Amino acid sequence: MRPSTLLLACASSVLGASWIAPGAVWYDTKGAKIEAHGGGVVKRGDTFYWIGHASSNQTPMLYTSTDLINWAPQGAQASSVTGMWRPKIAKPNGSFWLFGQQDRYVLSLKSSNQIGGYGQSAKVYIPPNSYSYSDTGMFYDDSTQTYYLLTSADHNIVQVNRINSDGTLGDKVSDLRAGAYEAPGIVKADGVYFLIVSGKTGWRSNPNKVFWSNSINGPWAGGSDIAPQAQNTYNSQNTFELTVAGSQKTTYIYMGDSWDSKGGASSNYVWAPMNINAGAHTVTIDYHTMWKVDPNTGVVSYPTTLKRYEAEHAVLSGRTVVKDCSNCLTKRSVHGVRDASEVTFHNVTGTGSRQWLSFHYKVNSPEAGEAHIYVNDEPAVNISSLNSLAGYHTSTPVQLNLRAGDVNTITFGATGGEGFEVAVDGIELFEEDE
Ligand SMILES: *[C@@H]1O[C@H](CO)[C@@H](O)[C@H](O)[C@H]1NC(C)=O
Ligand SMILES: *[C@@H]1O[C@H](CO)[C@@H](O)[C@H](O)[C@H]1NC(C)=O
Ligand SMILES: *[C@@H]1O[C@H](CO)[C@@H](O)[C@H](O)[C@H]1NC(C)=O
């Protein structure tokens, strides 16, 4: 396999992923798909802790990282707890706490450690009016060192409740009564509080909105879009906002879930920096196909493209046909990709390890068919769950294991009914290291 000299020379970079790719499949450091849906992130010391629920049984799952890219799985956190949606970490005082929703109650779990050993502390309706709720959010206000539980309660009321210093759920401090909203998160920038919420459209994405206030006590005003409406929040739903206060820059990160049609295991994550203009009271997602933030400086960077392979220069089979494409780099792409009509790229350069590639393809209807990638002689990689990205952006990042050198053969194929149209523009390779 990989020569040991290469492994030793580049150990830190070869083994880890280099970028955050919104909407792509995200693997943990053991190679499994990350299962932390409806989650949130906190930082303690140099370590980030990402809690979220498992798609299969909604038990809280924890991952740790120092770079926000490579996440080590820490496993299930509360062995007997299932059906706990959208868990979030809080630490009011002494113990460590997780808050989430179970059976439309607020379930709080407590442990004496950050990692593992959580057990039920309380299961209560939200005071003062016994609202049942869904969609737990969490916000820590460092100016008062107070945690706030955010919920979307009955009657479409998004409610902000203090978490008391003993870990119990405290008074409501404000609420948003502006329509049917859920999935709340708060970020504070330049003294202004921004409350980000999604509409209520089940597992389907919608244009998420931002409201603002000069105080956690409200009132909340606004309701502007955080992304162009047609993007449906880049096919995601808000779950948490993370602030990385670096030595050079403070970067605010939108964390969303890109749910599959059932909120199941093929759901992905959309994380992206946000542009916040506190004076104008606007928050917008600064979407990039791949990016990262230096957790020490707070500075965001993007990968350089190393190489592109154009589909019209690849080997085409069956009924594929080269056509004009106004927004393609070379103004041409390959249409008619379907059964036995494929695009095969030869001599693609690999690193000998897992690496990022971006597939530039476009589908007319993400759920009308499937897209598959064949690398060398390996079984098909099913990228159909990423078709929604191809429906929006034409740039779909995928991590693949390629052999070292200019020796890889990659075939792009699609299956679907006559109405499923797939056009392939090309493949892009990115720098993996700094
Ligand atoms: C922290 O919790 C302990 C008991 O759990 C309590 O005695 C103490 O007063 C709390 N401290 C604060 C600042 O609330
Ligand atoms: C791939 O590389 C080999 C060896 O360099 C060359 O002979 C071959 O023509 C290349 N294939 C394509 C499709 O470019
Ligand atoms: C490919 O993935 C899609 C979306 O996750 C799924 O519905 C489909 O069953 C998969 N196809 C195969 C052949 O596994």
XYZ file of C-alpha atoms and ligand atoms in Angstrom:
476
model
C 0.000 0.000 0.000
C 1.426 3.332 1.077
C 5.245 3.520 1.410
C 6.185 3.936 5.053
C 8.606 6.763 4.226
C 5.741 8.827 2.855
C 3.685 7.980 5.886
C 6.419 9.143 8.233
C 7.252 12.258 6.257
C 3.691 13.504 6.064
C 2.055 11.782 8.995
C 0.112 14.731 10.284
C -1.264 15.841 6.951
C -1.657 12.584 5.034
C -3.806 10.984 7.676
C -6.194 13.829 8.294
C -8.813 15.622 6.281
C -7.911 19.199 5.422
C -11.196 20.926 4.748
C -14.767 21.329 5.852
C -16.999 20.544 2.856
C -20.602 21.625 3.505
C -23.116 18.941 2.558
C -20.487 16.279 1.808
C -20.176 12.991 3.686
C -18.033 13.719 6.759
C -15.937 10.857 8.143
C -14.623 10.602 11.685
C -10.977 9.788 12.422
C -11.801 6.064 12.409
C -13.333 6.263 8.927
C -17.023 6.032 9.870
C -19.619 8.614 8.831
C -20.132 11.150 11.628
C -23.416 10.665 13.467
C -24.087 13.890 15.368
C -27.324 15.274 13.960
C -29.135 18.293 15.375
C -25.949 18.970 17.292
C -23.876 21.723 18.834
C -20.227 22.421 19.593
C -18.512 23.789 22.699
C -14.824 24.460 23.302
C -12.987 23.647 26.523
C -9.254 24.238 26.578
C -7.974 23.434 23.085
C -10.644 20.843 22.408
C -13.961 21.199 20.616
C -16.782 18.859 21.667
C -19.501 18.082 19.100
C -22.626 16.459 20.500
C -25.539 15.367 18.348
C -28.033 12.554 18.064
C -27.582 9.207 16.312
C -29.958 8.931 13.347
C -30.977 5.377 14.267
C -32.167 5.866 17.860
C -31.449 9.495 18.835
C -28.977 8.663 21.554
C -26.441 11.467 22.209
C -23.129 10.897 20.383
C -19.946 12.851 21.108
C -16.936 13.687 18.921
C -13.806 15.668 19.805
C -11.448 17.730 17.660
C -8.785 20.388 17.918
C -9.147 21.664 14.332
C -12.938 21.430 13.722
C -12.183 19.133 10.749
C -10.884 15.826 12.111
C -13.314 14.466 14.720
C -12.500 11.531 17.004
C -15.552 9.470 17.976
C -16.173 9.313 21.737
C -19.226 7.108 21.362
C -22.668 7.125 22.920
C -22.812 9.283 26.034
C -25.837 7.971 27.903
C -26.221 4.231 27.432
C -29.865 3.995 28.455
C -31.143 7.143 26.766
C -32.773 7.045 23.326
C -35.265 9.269 21.555
C -33.406 12.399 22.695
C -33.471 14.830 19.786
C -31.008 17.631 19.103
C -28.863 17.313 22.252
C -26.764 20.305 23.272
C -24.008 20.706 25.857
C -24.334 23.054 28.827
C -22.252 23.304 31.950
C -23.991 25.505 34.453
C -21.998 24.662 37.521
C -19.914 21.742 38.746
C -21.377 18.952 36.631
C -21.577 18.568 32.869
C -24.988 18.735 31.280
C -26.782 17.728 28.089
C -30.168 19.154 27.208
C -32.460 17.770 24.519
C -36.041 16.953 23.689
C -37.613 13.598 24.522
C -41.342 12.998 24.032
C -41.728 16.790 23.808
C -40.330 17.255 27.315
C -37.044 18.941 28.158
C -34.718 16.104 29.094
C -31.577 17.073 30.963
C -28.710 14.649 31.524
C -25.846 15.111 33.925
C -22.376 13.637 34.330
C -19.373 14.345 36.475
C -17.210 14.084 33.327
C -17.289 15.880 30.010
C -17.111 12.532 28.190
C -19.442 9.669 29.089
C -21.504 8.652 32.083
C -24.531 10.852 31.487
C -27.733 9.959 33.314
C -31.103 11.607 33.580
C -31.310 14.602 35.869
C -34.777 15.917 35.054
C -37.562 15.624 32.519
C -39.846 18.620 32.661
C -42.246 20.668 30.608
C -41.084 24.151 29.873
C -42.208 26.621 32.515
C -44.291 28.553 33.043
C -47.153 27.239 30.894
C -46.310 23.591 30.244
C -45.658 24.130 26.590
C -44.608 20.994 24.837
C -41.771 21.638 22.450
C -39.437 20.417 19.786
C -35.985 21.447 18.593
C -33.518 22.237 21.350
C -31.051 25.072 20.860
C -28.371 26.326 23.247
C -26.677 29.674 23.689
C -23.969 30.676 26.160
C -23.790 34.380 26.872
C -20.244 35.037 28.011
C -21.070 38.545 29.224
C -23.136 37.043 32.044
C -21.744 33.490 31.941
C -25.267 32.173 31.535
C -26.571 29.326 29.413
C -29.924 29.674 27.655
C -32.106 26.861 26.356
C -33.830 27.691 23.091
C -36.940 25.803 22.127
C -39.704 25.952 19.613
C -42.802 25.438 21.681
C -46.447 24.909 20.842
C -48.276 27.721 19.102
C -45.094 28.432 17.092
C -43.444 30.280 19.973
C -39.657 30.186 19.995
C -38.763 30.520 23.644
C -35.530 31.489 25.418
C -35.179 30.093 28.958
C -32.350 30.669 31.384
C -30.541 27.577 32.675
C -30.010 28.124 36.371
C -26.586 27.809 37.921
C -27.646 24.521 39.542
C -28.567 23.081 36.133
C -32.315 23.361 36.488
C -34.382 24.986 33.794
C -35.154 28.577 34.693
C -37.444 31.386 33.681
C -38.340 32.407 30.199
C -36.389 35.573 29.362
C -37.848 36.268 25.910
C -39.718 34.702 23.041
C -40.279 35.096 19.327
C -43.865 35.131 18.144
C -43.328 35.884 14.469
C -44.597 32.788 12.701
C -44.015 29.056 12.382
C -40.341 28.709 13.293
C -38.150 25.980 14.788
C -34.502 24.851 15.043
C -33.328 27.945 16.969
C -29.767 29.071 17.589
C -28.302 32.353 18.842
C -25.043 34.081 17.994
C -23.887 37.341 19.561
C -21.740 39.758 17.559
C -20.680 43.281 18.507
C -23.219 43.325 21.325
C -26.174 42.327 19.144
C -27.982 39.015 19.678
C -29.021 37.199 16.508
C -31.629 34.442 16.693
C -31.529 32.098 13.682
C -34.518 29.860 13.024
C -35.857 27.658 10.257
C -39.366 27.439 8.891
C -41.434 24.338 9.580
C -41.280 22.102 6.512
C -40.475 18.722 8.064
C -37.192 17.236 6.781
C -37.247 19.453 3.674
C -35.048 22.534 3.806
C -36.417 26.067 3.678
C -35.024 29.605 3.780
C -33.878 30.033 7.404
C -34.295 33.493 8.930
C -32.514 35.736 11.409
C -34.060 37.991 14.049
C -32.095 40.371 16.252
C -32.218 42.102 19.603
C -29.960 44.306 21.680
C -30.792 42.125 24.692
C -31.314 38.436 25.406
C -34.530 39.673 27.008
C -35.842 40.750 23.614
C -37.856 42.016 21.886
C -36.760 40.233 18.694
C -37.070 42.159 15.434
C -36.297 41.467 11.795
C -36.772 38.187 9.975
C -34.367 38.489 7.038
C -32.964 35.603 4.995
C -29.536 34.176 5.847
C -29.047 32.840 2.294
C -30.598 33.469 -1.123
C -34.150 32.100 -0.953
C -33.704 29.668 -3.838
C -30.827 27.943 -1.995
C -33.038 26.819 0.890
C -30.176 27.605 3.291
C -27.868 25.535 1.052
C -30.216 22.626 1.596
C -29.900 22.667 5.377
C -31.683 23.475 8.628
C -30.076 25.454 11.428
C -28.932 23.632 14.559
C -26.247 25.795 16.249
C -23.977 28.806 15.824
C -20.341 28.497 16.880
C -18.079 31.452 17.613
C -14.335 30.998 17.107
C -12.665 33.953 18.778
C -9.147 33.838 17.329
C -6.112 36.028 17.868
C -6.644 37.820 14.513
C -10.340 37.461 13.828
C -13.597 36.253 15.300
C -15.290 33.828 12.938
C -18.954 32.931 13.346
C -19.947 29.543 12.023
C -23.388 28.432 10.896
C -24.006 24.768 11.687
C -26.896 23.140 9.863
C -28.225 19.675 9.136
C -28.712 18.598 5.547
C -31.388 16.021 6.249
C -32.259 13.161 3.957
C -35.961 12.576 3.333
C -36.388 10.861 6.742
C -33.749 12.500 8.915
C -31.847 9.222 8.495
C -28.272 8.023 8.226
C -27.569 9.650 4.864
C -28.225 13.097 6.358
C -25.170 15.351 6.200
C -23.920 18.587 7.755
C -23.622 22.086 6.346
C -21.134 24.245 8.214
C -20.123 27.609 6.804
C -18.778 30.947 8.035
C -21.305 33.739 8.463
C -20.967 37.392 7.538
C -22.493 39.396 10.352
C -23.176 43.109 10.080
C -24.287 44.087 13.575
C -25.107 47.662 12.542
C -27.320 46.592 9.652
C -28.662 43.649 11.696
C -27.900 41.156 8.929
C -26.438 37.673 9.019
C -25.630 35.833 5.786
C -23.973 32.495 5.157
C -20.662 32.832 3.318
C -20.941 29.611 1.320
C -17.873 27.924 -0.154
C -17.500 24.375 -1.456
C -14.601 23.814 0.955
C -13.084 25.928 3.677
C -11.503 25.800 7.098
C -10.890 28.069 10.045
C -7.686 28.247 12.034
C -8.947 27.747 15.607
C -6.063 29.836 16.986
C -6.173 32.850 14.667
C -9.828 32.601 13.626
C -8.793 33.145 9.995
C -10.793 31.327 7.283
C -9.069 29.885 4.212
C -9.996 27.956 1.089
C -8.245 25.257 -0.939
C -6.380 25.886 -4.164
C -7.399 23.828 -7.167
C -4.512 21.604 -8.251
C -6.022 20.129 -11.385
C -9.204 19.896 -13.373
C -10.259 17.088 -15.657
C -12.873 18.181 -18.188
C -15.651 15.754 -19.017
C -15.584 16.641 -22.722
C -11.947 15.439 -22.823
C -12.756 12.194 -21.008
C -13.764 8.904 -22.585
C -17.494 9.007 -23.339
C -19.670 5.979 -23.896
C -23.218 5.220 -25.025
C -25.484 8.140 -25.805
C -23.548 10.861 -24.010
C -23.195 14.082 -25.953
C -21.069 17.227 -25.481
C -23.158 20.404 -25.296
C -22.710 24.084 -24.541
C -22.798 25.031 -20.863
C -22.839 28.738 -20.109
C -21.696 28.455 -16.480
C -19.063 25.744 -17.012
C -15.391 26.765 -16.991
C -14.790 25.530 -20.553
C -18.365 26.395 -21.618
C -18.965 22.739 -22.460
C -20.259 19.731 -20.524
C -21.390 16.179 -21.205
C -25.123 15.497 -21.268
C -27.103 12.290 -21.410
C -25.251 10.457 -18.637
C -27.298 7.368 -17.691
C -27.179 3.535 -17.843
C -24.377 2.463 -20.179
C -23.756 6.118 -21.047
C -20.875 7.129 -18.833
C -17.967 9.532 -18.497
C -14.599 7.914 -17.721
C -11.636 10.001 -16.581
C -8.245 8.291 -17.039
C -4.907 8.906 -15.353
C -6.347 10.919 -12.467
C -3.715 11.887 -9.906
C -4.038 10.367 -6.451
C -2.196 10.789 -3.171
C -2.455 7.157 -2.053
C -4.734 8.205 0.753
C -8.237 9.564 1.232
C -8.465 12.887 -0.588
C -11.011 15.480 -1.653
C -12.322 15.652 -5.184
C -15.118 17.837 -6.408
C -17.482 16.434 -9.017
C -18.989 19.150 -11.160
C -22.264 17.673 -12.261
C -25.793 18.931 -12.460
C -29.061 17.081 -12.014
C -32.482 18.403 -12.889
C -34.196 16.663 -9.971
C -32.133 15.352 -7.027
C -34.458 12.505 -6.081
C -35.394 11.355 -9.584
C -32.330 9.136 -9.970
C -28.968 7.956 -8.649
C -25.388 8.975 -9.309
C -22.457 6.591 -8.836
C -18.699 6.868 -9.021
C -16.467 3.909 -9.876
C -12.825 4.245 -8.802
C -10.453 1.787 -10.510
C -11.815 -1.721 -9.922
C -13.598 -0.937 -6.679
C -17.332 -1.220 -5.984
C -19.513 1.761 -6.864
C -19.549 4.739 -4.524
C -23.166 5.871 -4.289
C -23.214 9.672 -4.210
C -26.983 9.965 -4.728
C -27.471 11.551 -1.304
C -25.319 14.437 -2.617
C -27.514 15.027 -5.683
C -29.160 17.870 -3.819
C -25.796 19.692 -3.872
C -25.568 19.003 -7.602
C -29.033 20.452 -7.939
C -27.850 23.696 -6.382
C -24.175 24.283 -6.963
C -22.752 21.899 -9.589
C -19.767 21.400 -7.250
C -20.072 18.315 -5.088
C -17.129 17.427 -2.818
C -16.463 13.734 -2.216
C -13.605 12.105 -0.316
C -12.177 9.098 -2.169
C -9.216 6.779 -1.763
C -7.108 7.049 -4.902
C -3.853 5.234 -5.652
C -0.681 7.320 -5.555
C 0.280 8.771 -8.938
C -1.409 9.559 -12.256
C -2.919 6.092 -12.400
C -6.563 6.293 -11.392
C -9.598 5.636 -13.535
C -12.808 7.299 -12.376
C -16.125 6.631 -14.079
C -19.223 8.703 -13.469
C -22.511 6.923 -14.060
C -26.166 7.598 -13.361
C -29.382 5.627 -13.251
C -32.915 6.897 -13.311
C -36.005 7.327 -15.416
C -36.118 9.164 -18.725
C -36.871 12.367 -16.832
C -33.606 12.245 -14.816
C -31.106 14.488 -16.566
C -27.458 14.469 -15.557
C -24.781 16.668 -17.081
C -21.125 16.244 -16.100
C -18.740 19.192 -16.363
C -15.563 17.737 -14.848
C -13.552 16.748 -11.778
C -11.427 19.023 -9.648
C -8.552 18.044 -7.330
C -7.559 20.232 -4.387
C -4.464 20.821 -2.343
C -4.673 18.664 0.767
C -2.162 20.493 2.923
C -1.389 23.986 4.055
C -23.116 25.365 42.255
O -23.840 24.195 42.642
C -23.742 23.887 43.984
C -24.472 22.584 44.205
O -24.522 21.810 43.062
C -24.320 25.012 44.815
O -24.131 24.715 46.188
C -23.643 26.315 44.483
O -24.265 27.370 45.147
C -23.677 26.554 43.008
N -22.934 27.735 42.668
C -23.460 28.770 42.048
C -22.567 29.902 41.728
O -24.627 28.805 41.759
C -2.743 7.499 -19.478
O -1.365 7.473 -19.266
C -0.726 6.476 -20.051
C 0.731 6.406 -19.614
O 1.241 7.663 -19.371
C -0.884 6.815 -21.514
O -0.264 5.820 -22.306
C -2.360 6.861 -21.827
O -2.540 7.274 -23.183
C -3.092 7.797 -20.910
N -4.504 7.646 -21.133
C -5.309 8.645 -21.420
C -6.746 8.326 -21.679
O -4.912 9.799 -21.467
C -27.977 5.131 -3.278
O -28.257 6.169 -2.341
C -29.614 6.597 -2.358
C -29.708 7.834 -1.457
O -29.130 7.605 -0.222
C -30.491 5.452 -1.924
O -31.844 5.861 -1.924
C -30.290 4.285 -2.881
O -31.011 3.171 -2.444
C -28.822 3.912 -3.007
N -28.649 2.962 -4.073
C -28.024 1.798 -3.935
C -27.898 0.958 -5.173
O -27.571 1.421 -2.861
